[in-house]
XYZ file of C-alpha atoms in Angstrom:
219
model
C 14.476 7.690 15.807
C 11.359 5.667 14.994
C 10.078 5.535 11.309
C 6.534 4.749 9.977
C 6.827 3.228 6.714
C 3.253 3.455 4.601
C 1.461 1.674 1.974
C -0.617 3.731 0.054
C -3.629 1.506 -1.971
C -6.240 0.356 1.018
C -3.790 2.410 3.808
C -3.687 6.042 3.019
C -6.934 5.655 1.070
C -9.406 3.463 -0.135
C -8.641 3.462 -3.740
C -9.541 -0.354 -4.509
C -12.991 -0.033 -5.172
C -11.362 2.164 -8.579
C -8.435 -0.612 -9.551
C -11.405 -3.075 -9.134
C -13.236 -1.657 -11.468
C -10.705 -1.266 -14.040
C -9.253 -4.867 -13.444
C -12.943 -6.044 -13.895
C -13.381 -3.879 -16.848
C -10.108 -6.095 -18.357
C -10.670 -9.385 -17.512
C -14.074 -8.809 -18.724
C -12.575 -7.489 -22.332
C -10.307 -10.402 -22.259
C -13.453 -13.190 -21.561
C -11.999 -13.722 -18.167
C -14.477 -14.568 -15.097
C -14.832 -11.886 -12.299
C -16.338 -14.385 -9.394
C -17.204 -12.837 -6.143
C -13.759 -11.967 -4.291
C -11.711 -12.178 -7.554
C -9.926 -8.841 -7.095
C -8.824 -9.557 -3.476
C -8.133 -13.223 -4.135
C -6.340 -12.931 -7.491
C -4.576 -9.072 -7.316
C -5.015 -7.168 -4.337
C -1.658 -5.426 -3.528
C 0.455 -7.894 -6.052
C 2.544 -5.994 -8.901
C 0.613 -6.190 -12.070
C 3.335 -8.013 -14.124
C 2.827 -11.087 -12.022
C -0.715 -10.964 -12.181
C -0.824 -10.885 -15.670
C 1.821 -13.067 -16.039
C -0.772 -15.409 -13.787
C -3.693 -15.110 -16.084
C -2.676 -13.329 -19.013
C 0.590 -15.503 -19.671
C 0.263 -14.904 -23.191
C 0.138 -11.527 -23.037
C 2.985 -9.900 -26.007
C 3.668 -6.869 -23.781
C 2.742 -6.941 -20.094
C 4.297 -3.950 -19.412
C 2.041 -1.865 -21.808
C -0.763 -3.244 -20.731
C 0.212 -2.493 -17.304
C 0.577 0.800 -18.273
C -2.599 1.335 -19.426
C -4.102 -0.395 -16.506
C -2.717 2.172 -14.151
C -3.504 5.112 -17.105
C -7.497 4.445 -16.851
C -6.744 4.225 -12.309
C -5.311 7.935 -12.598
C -8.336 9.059 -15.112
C -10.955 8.113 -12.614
C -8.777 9.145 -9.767
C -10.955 12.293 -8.229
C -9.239 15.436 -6.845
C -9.358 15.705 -3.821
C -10.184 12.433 -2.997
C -10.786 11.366 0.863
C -7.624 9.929 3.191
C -7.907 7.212 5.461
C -9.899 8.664 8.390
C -7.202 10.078 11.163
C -4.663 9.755 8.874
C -3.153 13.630 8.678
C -3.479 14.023 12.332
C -1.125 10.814 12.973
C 1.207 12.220 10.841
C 0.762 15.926 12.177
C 1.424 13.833 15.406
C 4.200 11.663 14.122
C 6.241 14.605 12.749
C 5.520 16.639 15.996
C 7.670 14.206 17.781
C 10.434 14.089 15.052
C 9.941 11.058 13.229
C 10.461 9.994 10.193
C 8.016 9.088 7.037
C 8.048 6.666 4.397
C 5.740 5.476 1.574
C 6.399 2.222 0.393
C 3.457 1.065 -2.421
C 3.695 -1.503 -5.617
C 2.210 0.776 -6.957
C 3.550 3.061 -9.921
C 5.124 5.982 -9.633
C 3.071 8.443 -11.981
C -0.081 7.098 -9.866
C 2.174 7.644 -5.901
C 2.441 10.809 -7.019
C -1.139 11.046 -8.277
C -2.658 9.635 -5.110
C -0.759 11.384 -2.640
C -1.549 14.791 -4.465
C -5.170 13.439 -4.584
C -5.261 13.617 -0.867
C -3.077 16.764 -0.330
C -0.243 14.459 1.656
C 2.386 14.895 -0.971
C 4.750 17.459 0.694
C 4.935 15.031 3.882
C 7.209 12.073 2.113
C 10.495 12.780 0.922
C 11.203 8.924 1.030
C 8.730 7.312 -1.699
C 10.006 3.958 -2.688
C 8.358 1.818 -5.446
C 8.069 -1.634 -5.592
C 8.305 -1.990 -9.406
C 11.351 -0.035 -9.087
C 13.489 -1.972 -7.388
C 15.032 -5.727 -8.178
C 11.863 -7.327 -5.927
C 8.515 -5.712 -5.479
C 6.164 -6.816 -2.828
C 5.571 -9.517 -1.340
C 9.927 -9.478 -1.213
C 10.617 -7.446 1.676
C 13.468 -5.219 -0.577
C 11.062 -2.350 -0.611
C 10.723 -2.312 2.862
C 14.299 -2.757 3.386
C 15.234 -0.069 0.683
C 12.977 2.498 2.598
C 14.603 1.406 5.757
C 18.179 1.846 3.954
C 17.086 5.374 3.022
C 16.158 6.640 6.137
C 18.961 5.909 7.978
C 17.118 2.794 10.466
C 16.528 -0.247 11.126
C 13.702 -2.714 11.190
C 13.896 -2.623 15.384
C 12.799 1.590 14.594
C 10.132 0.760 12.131
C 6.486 0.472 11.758
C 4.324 -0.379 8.515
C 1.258 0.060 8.127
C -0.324 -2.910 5.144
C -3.856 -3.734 3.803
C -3.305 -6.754 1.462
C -1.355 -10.335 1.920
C 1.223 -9.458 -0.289
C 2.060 -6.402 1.638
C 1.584 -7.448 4.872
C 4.472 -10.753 3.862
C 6.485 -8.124 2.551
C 6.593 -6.177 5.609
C 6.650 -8.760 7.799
C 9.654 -10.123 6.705
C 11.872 -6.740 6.462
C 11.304 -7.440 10.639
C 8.893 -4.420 10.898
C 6.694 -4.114 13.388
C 3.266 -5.001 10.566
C 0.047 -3.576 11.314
C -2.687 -3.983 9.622
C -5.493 -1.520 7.839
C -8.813 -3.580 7.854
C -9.730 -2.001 4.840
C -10.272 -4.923 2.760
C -9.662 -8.003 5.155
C -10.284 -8.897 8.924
C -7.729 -8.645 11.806
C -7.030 -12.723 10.987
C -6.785 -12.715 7.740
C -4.181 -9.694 8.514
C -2.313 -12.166 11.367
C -2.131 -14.947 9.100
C 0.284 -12.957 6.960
C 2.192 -11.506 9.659
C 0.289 -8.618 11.295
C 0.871 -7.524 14.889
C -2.149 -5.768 15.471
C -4.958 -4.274 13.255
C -6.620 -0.890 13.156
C -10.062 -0.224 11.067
C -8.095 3.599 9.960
C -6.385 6.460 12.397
C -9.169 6.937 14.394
C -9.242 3.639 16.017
C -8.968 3.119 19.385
C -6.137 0.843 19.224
C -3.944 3.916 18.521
C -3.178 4.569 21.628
C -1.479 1.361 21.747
C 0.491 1.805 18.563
C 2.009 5.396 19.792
C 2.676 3.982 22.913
C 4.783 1.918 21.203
C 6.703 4.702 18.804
C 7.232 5.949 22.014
C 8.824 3.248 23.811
C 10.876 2.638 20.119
C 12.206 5.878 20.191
C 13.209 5.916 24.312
């Protein structure tokens, strides 16, 4: 039984733009410079702990801070908010045929829950696995695997779908199939970290090609 294993940040829905704003919001507080790209060079898709631990190393409590980071996301979080285009009807699709669904995010669990509610897609995962909860977040492929464990499959059945570097590694290596969500960064920069193929959101065209596959997984 084939499984499609989701990020959420930049692959359900474009919520960077928000984290962006907040992160530059911070570094600005902290007299930290914001240079053109910062957010996708420096944080995009990384656990915030080890960005902090990057460039606020002298933070006293990273986890706090962290906290509050991810507080101020889920304040200017709007309800509804829009998913990725196509993305319900792939997964009216996906469970039509029987298979399974995963969300695998670094993100937090208070703000999984928040965004998934913010897009009405809540009641579709039973399997939500979060990075910061488990030994290894993302770019390690444990969450990956852990989602895999939970289903019941293997990385031969499954296909993630990853916007940033960090994800993209992390699913990569759990032996995946990887495609990428050109949200935030082109089909190479998507390759160079381990992406099969790239879509711009559920409507592309490529889609075809990507059931096709399910299909030939689950044969």
């Amino acid at each position: 039984m084939p499984a499609l294993l989701f990020d959420l940040d930049g692959t359900m829905l474009n919520s960077d733009p928000i984290h962006e704003a907040v992160f530059t919001e911070l570094w600005a507080s902290r007299g930290l410079p914001t240079p053109h790209g910062f957010y996708i060079e420096q944080v995009h898709g990384r656990l915030n702990v080890d960005v902090f631990a990057d460039h606020l190393p002298d933070e006293p409590d990273p986890q706090a801070l962290s906290e509050w980071k991810e507080a101020q996301f889920r304040d200017r979080l709007p309800t509804p908010y829009p998913e990725t285009p196509g993305l319900t009807t792939f997964l009216d699709h996906a469970q039509a045929q029987g298979w399974q669904l995963a969300v695998v995010t670094n993100a937090m669990r208070l703000n999984a829950e928040a965004m998934l509610g913010a897009i009405g897609l809540r009641d579709r995962f039973e399997v939500i696995v979060i990075g910061e909860e488990c030994a290894h977040g993302k770019p390690h492929p444990l969450p990956y695997l852990t989602a895999m464990e939970q289903l019941g499959e293997t990385p031969k059945t499954c296909i993630a779908f990853e916007d940033s570097p960090s994800g993209m590694r992390a699913a990569a290596a759990s032996g995946a199939y990887s495609i990428g969500v050109r949200s935030a960064l082109t089909d190479d920069q998507l390759r160079a970290v381990g992406a099969k193929m790239t879509i711009e959101d559920f409507t592309d065209p490529a889609l075809p090609d990507i059931l096709a596959r399910i299909e030939g997984v689950a044969a």
